[in-house]
Coordinates of C-alpha atoms (C1' of nucleotides) in Angstrom, one line a residue:
Chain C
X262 CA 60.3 121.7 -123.7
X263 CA 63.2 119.2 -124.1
X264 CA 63.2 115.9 -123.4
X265 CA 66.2 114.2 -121.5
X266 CA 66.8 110.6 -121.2
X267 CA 68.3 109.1 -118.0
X268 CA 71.6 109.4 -119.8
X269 CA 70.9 113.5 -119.5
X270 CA 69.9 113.2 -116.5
X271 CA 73.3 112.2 -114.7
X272 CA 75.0 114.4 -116.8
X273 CA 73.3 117.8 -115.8
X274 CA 73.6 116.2 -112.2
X275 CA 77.3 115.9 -112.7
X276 CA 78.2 118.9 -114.0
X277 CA 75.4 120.7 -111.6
X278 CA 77.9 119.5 -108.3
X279 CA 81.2 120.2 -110.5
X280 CA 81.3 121.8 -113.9
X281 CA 85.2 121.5 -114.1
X282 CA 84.5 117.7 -115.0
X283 CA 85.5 116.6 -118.6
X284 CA 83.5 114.9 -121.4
X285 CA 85.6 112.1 -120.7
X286 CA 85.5 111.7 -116.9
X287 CA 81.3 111.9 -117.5
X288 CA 81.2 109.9 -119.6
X289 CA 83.7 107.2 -117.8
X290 CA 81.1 107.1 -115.0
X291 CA 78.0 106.6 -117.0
X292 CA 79.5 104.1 -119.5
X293 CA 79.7 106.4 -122.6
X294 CA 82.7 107.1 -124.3
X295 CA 84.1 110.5 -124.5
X296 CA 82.7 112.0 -127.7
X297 CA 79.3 110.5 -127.1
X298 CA 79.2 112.3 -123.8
X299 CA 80.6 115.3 -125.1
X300 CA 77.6 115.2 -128.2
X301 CA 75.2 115.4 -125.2
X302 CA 76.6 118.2 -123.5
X303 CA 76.6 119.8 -126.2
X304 CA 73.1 119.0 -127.4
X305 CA 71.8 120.4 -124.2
X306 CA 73.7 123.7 -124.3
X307 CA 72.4 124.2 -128.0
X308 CA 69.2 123.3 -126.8
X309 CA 69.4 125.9 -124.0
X310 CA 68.7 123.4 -120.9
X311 CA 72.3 124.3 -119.8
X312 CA 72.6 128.3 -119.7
X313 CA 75.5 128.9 -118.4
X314 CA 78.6 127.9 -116.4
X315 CA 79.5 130.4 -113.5
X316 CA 82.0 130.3 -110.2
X317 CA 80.3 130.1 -107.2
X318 CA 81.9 132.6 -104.7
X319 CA 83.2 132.0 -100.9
X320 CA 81.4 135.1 -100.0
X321 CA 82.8 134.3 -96.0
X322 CA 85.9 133.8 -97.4
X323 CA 85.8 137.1 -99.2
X324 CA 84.8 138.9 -95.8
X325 CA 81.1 139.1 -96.5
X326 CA 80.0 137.1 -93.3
X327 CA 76.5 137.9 -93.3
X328 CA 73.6 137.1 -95.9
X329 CA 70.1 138.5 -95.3
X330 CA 66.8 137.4 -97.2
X331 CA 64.7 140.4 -97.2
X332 CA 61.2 140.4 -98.3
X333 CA 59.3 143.6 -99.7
X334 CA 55.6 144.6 -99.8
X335 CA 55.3 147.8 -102.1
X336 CA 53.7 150.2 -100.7
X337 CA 49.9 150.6 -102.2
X338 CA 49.8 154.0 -102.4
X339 CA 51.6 156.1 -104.6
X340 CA 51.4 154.3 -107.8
X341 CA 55.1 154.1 -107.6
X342 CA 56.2 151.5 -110.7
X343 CA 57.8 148.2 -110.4
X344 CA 60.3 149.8 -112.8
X345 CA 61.0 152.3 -110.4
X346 CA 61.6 150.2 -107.7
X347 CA 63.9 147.1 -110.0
X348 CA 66.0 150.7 -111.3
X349 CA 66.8 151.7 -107.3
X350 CA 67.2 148.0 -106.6
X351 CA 69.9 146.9 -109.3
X352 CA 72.4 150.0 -107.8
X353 CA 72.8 148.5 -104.7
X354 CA 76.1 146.6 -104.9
X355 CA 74.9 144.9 -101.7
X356 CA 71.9 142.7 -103.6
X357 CA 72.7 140.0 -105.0
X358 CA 69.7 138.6 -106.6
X359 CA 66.1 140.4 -107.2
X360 CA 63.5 138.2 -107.5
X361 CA 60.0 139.5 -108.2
X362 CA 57.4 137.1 -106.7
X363 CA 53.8 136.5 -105.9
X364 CA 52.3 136.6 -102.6
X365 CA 53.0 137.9 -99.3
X366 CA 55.6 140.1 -100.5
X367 CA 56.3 141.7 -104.0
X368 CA 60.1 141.3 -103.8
X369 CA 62.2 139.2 -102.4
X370 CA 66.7 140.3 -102.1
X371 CA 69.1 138.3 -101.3
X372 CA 71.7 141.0 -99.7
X373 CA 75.2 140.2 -98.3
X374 CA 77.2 142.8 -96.2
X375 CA 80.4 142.3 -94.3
X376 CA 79.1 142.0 -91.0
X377 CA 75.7 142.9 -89.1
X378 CA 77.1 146.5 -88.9
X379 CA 77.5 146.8 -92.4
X380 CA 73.6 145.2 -93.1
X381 CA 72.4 147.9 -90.6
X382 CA 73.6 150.3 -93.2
X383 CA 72.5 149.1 -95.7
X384 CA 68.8 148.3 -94.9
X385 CA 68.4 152.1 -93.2
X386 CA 70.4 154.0 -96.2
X387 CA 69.6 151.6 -99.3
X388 CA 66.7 149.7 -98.6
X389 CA 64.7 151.4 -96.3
X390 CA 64.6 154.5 -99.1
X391 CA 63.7 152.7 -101.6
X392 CA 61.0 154.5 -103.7
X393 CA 57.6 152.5 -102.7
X394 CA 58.8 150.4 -100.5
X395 CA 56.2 149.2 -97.6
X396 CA 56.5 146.3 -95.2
X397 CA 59.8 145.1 -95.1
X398 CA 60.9 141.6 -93.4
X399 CA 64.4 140.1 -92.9
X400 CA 65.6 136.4 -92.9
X401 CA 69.6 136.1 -91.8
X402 CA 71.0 133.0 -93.6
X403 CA 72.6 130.6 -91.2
X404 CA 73.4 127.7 -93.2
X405 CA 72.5 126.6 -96.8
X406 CA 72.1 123.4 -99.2
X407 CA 72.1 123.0 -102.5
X408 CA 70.6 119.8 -104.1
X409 CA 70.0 118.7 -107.3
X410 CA 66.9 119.2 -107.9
X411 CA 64.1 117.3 -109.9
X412 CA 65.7 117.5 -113.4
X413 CA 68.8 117.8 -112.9
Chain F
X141 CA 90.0 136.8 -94.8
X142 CA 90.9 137.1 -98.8
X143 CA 92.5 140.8 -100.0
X144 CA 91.5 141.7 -103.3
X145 CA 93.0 143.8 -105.7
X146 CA 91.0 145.4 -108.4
X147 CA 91.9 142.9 -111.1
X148 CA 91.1 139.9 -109.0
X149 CA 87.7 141.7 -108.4
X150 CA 87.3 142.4 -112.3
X151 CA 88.1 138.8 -113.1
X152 CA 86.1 137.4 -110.1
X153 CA 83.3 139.6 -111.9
X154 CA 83.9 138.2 -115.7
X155 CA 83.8 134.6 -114.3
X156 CA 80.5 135.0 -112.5
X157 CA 78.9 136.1 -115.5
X158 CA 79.9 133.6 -117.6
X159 CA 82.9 130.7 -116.1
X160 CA 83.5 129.8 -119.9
X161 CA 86.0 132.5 -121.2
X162 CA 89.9 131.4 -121.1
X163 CA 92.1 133.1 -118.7
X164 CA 93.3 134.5 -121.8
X165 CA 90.4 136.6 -122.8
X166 CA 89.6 137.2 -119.1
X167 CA 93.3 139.2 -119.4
X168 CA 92.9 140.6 -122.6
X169 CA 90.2 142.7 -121.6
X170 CA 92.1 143.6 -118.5
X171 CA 95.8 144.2 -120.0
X172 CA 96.9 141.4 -118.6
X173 CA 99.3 138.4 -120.3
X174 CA 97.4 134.8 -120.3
X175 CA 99.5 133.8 -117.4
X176 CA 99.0 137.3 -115.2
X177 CA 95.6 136.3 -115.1
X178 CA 95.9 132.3 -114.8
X179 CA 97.9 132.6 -111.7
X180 CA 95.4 134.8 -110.4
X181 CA 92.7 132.4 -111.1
X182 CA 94.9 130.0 -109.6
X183 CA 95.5 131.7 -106.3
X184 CA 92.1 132.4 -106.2
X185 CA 90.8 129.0 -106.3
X186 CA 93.4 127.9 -103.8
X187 CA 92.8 130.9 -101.6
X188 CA 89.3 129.6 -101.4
X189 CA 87.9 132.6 -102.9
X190 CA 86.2 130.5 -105.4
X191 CA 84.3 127.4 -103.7
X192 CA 84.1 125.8 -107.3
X193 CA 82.6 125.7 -111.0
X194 CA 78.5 125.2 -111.8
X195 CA 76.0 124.9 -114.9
X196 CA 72.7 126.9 -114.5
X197 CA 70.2 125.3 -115.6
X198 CA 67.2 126.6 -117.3
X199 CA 64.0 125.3 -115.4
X200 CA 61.2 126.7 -118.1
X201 CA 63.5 125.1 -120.8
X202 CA 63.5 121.4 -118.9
X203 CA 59.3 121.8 -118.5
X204 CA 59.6 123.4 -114.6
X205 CA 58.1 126.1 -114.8
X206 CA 57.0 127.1 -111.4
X207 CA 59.3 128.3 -109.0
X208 CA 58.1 128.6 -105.7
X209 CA 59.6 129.7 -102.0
X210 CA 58.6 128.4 -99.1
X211 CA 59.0 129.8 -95.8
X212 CA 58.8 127.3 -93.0
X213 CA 57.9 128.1 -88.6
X214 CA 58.4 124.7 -87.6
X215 CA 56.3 124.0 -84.3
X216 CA 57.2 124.8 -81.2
X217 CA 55.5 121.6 -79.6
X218 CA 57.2 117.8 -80.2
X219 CA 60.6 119.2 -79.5
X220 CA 61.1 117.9 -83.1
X221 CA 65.3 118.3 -84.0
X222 CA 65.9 120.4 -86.9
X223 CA 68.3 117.1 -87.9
X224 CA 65.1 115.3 -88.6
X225 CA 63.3 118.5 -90.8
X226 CA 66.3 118.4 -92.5
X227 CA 66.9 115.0 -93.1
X228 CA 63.1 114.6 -94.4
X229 CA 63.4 117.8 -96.7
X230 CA 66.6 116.0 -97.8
X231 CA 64.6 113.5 -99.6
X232 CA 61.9 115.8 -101.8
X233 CA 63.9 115.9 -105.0
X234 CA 61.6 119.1 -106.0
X235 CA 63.6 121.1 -103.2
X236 CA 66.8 122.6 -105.1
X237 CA 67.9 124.6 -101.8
X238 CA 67.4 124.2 -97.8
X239 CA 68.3 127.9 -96.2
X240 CA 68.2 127.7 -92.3
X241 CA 67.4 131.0 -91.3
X242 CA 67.0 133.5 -88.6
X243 CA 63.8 135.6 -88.6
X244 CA 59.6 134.5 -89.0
X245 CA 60.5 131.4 -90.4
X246 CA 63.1 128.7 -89.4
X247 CA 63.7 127.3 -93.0
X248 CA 63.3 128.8 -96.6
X249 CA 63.2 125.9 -99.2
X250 CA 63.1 126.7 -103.0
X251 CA 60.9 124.5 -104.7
X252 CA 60.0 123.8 -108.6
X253 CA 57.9 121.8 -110.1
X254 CA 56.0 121.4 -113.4
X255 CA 52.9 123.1 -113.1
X256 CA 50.9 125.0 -110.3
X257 CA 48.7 121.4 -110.1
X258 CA 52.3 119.7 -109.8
X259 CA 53.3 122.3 -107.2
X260 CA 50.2 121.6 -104.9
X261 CA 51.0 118.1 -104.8
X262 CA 54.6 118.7 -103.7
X263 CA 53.0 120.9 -100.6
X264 CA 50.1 118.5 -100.0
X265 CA 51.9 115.2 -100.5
X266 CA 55.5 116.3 -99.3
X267 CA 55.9 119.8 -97.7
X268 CA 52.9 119.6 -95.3
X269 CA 53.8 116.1 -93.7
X270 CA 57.5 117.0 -92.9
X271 CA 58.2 116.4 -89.4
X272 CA 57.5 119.5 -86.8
X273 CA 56.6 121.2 -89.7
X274 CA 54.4 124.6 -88.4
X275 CA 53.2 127.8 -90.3
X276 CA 54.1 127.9 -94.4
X277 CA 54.4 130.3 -96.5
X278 CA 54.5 130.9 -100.6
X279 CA 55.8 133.0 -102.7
X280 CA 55.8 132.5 -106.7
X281 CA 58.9 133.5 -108.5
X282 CA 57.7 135.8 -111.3
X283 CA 61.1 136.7 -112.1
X284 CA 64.7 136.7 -111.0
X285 CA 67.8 138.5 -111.8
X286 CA 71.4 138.2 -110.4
X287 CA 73.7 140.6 -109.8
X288 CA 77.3 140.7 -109.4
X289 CA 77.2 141.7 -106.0
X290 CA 79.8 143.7 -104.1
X291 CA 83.1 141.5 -103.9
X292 CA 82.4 140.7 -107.2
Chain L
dC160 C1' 76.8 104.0 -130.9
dT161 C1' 82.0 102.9 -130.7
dT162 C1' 87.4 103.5 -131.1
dG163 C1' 91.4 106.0 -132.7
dA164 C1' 93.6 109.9 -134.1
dA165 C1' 94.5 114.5 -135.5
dA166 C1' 94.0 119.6 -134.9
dA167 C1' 93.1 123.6 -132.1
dG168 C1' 93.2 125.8 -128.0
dA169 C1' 93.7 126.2 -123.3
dA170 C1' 96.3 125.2 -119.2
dC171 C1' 100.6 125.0 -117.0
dT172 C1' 106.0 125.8 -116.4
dG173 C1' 110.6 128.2 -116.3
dC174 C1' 112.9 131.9 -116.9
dC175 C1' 113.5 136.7 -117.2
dT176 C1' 112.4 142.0 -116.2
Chain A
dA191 C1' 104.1 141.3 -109.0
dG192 C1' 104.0 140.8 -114.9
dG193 C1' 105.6 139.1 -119.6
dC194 C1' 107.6 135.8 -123.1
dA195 C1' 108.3 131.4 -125.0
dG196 C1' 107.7 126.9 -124.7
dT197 C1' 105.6 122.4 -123.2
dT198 C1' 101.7 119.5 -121.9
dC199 C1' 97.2 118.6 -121.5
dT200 C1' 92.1 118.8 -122.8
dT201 C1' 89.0 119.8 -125.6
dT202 C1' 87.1 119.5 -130.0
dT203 C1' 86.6 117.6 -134.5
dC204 C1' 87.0 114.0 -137.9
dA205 C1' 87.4 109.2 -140.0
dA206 C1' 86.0 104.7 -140.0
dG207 C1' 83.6 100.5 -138.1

DNA sequence: CTTGAAAAGAACTGCCT
DNA sequence: AGGCAGTTCTTTTCAAG
């Protein structure tokens, strides 16, 4: 586990709202000069608290109006493998993250589609035929907000 | 509404997965010239197609290793405003994302903390005393995977 | 840790097909 | 639209205090 200092701390924050920032301008607002912010940043990618950098999509803008939380209960009977299930899952263009979780449900998608047309489609064609799938419960997305978060 | 071409889609893709590589690498492996792709980048951002740049962090790495969902039926009773659920859940630093939704539930929070002990004391202490808060539910993220989705 | 500077690479511009 | 050549800017690395 690493261990940040307060220093760390705004900097994962800053480049968590905007990862375009430079070293420099960081650094400006914490009081650290450029290549002592830029050591950090580095420190933490190295040390694998930073994975990645990635855009974050418009998906309105792109003319995929509607996102739909759906949660999945497998199914007891039939033995049908998780395997099964995560290999029918990932060729669904339409799902956007698979995450396998504990409780009510054994899956949870987050699925976007152009309009509620197009998520009709999907669930009866794609989802609904999954292999194992049970109960199956939908959440439409009206608004979302990030937030930092407790690191971070 | 954003057209797309199939090299804005293939670069759109490239960035998702990882928002380091040069615009000219992204063109290389497209047959592109470094500033084909840049202005496509370019127009992209501008177009709004890309709402901005992020790090991902790695929650195991930085000692959070419980990730849980919560889905949230706030009560019908106290005509309590969905400004004030908001504006409290605003305030828990171990939410990293407020979803209003459609559905069972009228809010889906993503919550981390430390440990399962740490986690209880989040929903004890914090998620059980937010205002008009009704019926919650949990789900523990075993797993996740993203996918590139259909724009994209 | 800092400042200053140099080298490398990426971003950006103008002009041309 | 795309490509080429050039300029400008950061990022990255190093030297020295």
């Amino acid at each position: 586990m690493i261990a940040l200092d307060d220093a760390d701390r705004a900097i994962l924050r800053a480049l968590q709202r905007d990862a375009t920032q430079s070293a420099g301008a960081i650094g400006r607002a914490l009081g650290l000069s450029q290549p002592a912010c830029w050591r950090r940043i580095k420190r933490l990618e190295e040390a694998g608290a930073i994975a990645g950098r990635r855009i974050v999509l418009d998906a309105e803008a792109l003319g995929f109006g509607v996102t739909v939380f759906l949660g999945i209960k497998l199914a007891a009977r039939g033995r049908v493998s998780l395997e099964d299930f995560e290999r029918a899952v990932a060729a669904i263009p339409e799902v956007q993250v698979v995450q396998h979780v504990l409780g009510r449900f054994d899956y949870r998608l987050r699925v976007t589609a152009r309009d509620i047309a197009d998520f009709e489609r999907v669930l009866r064609r794609r989802i609904m035929t999954l292999p194992g799938v049970g109960q199956v419960e939908a959440n439409v997305l009206l608004s979302e907000e990030r937030r930092p978060g407790p690191l971070g």
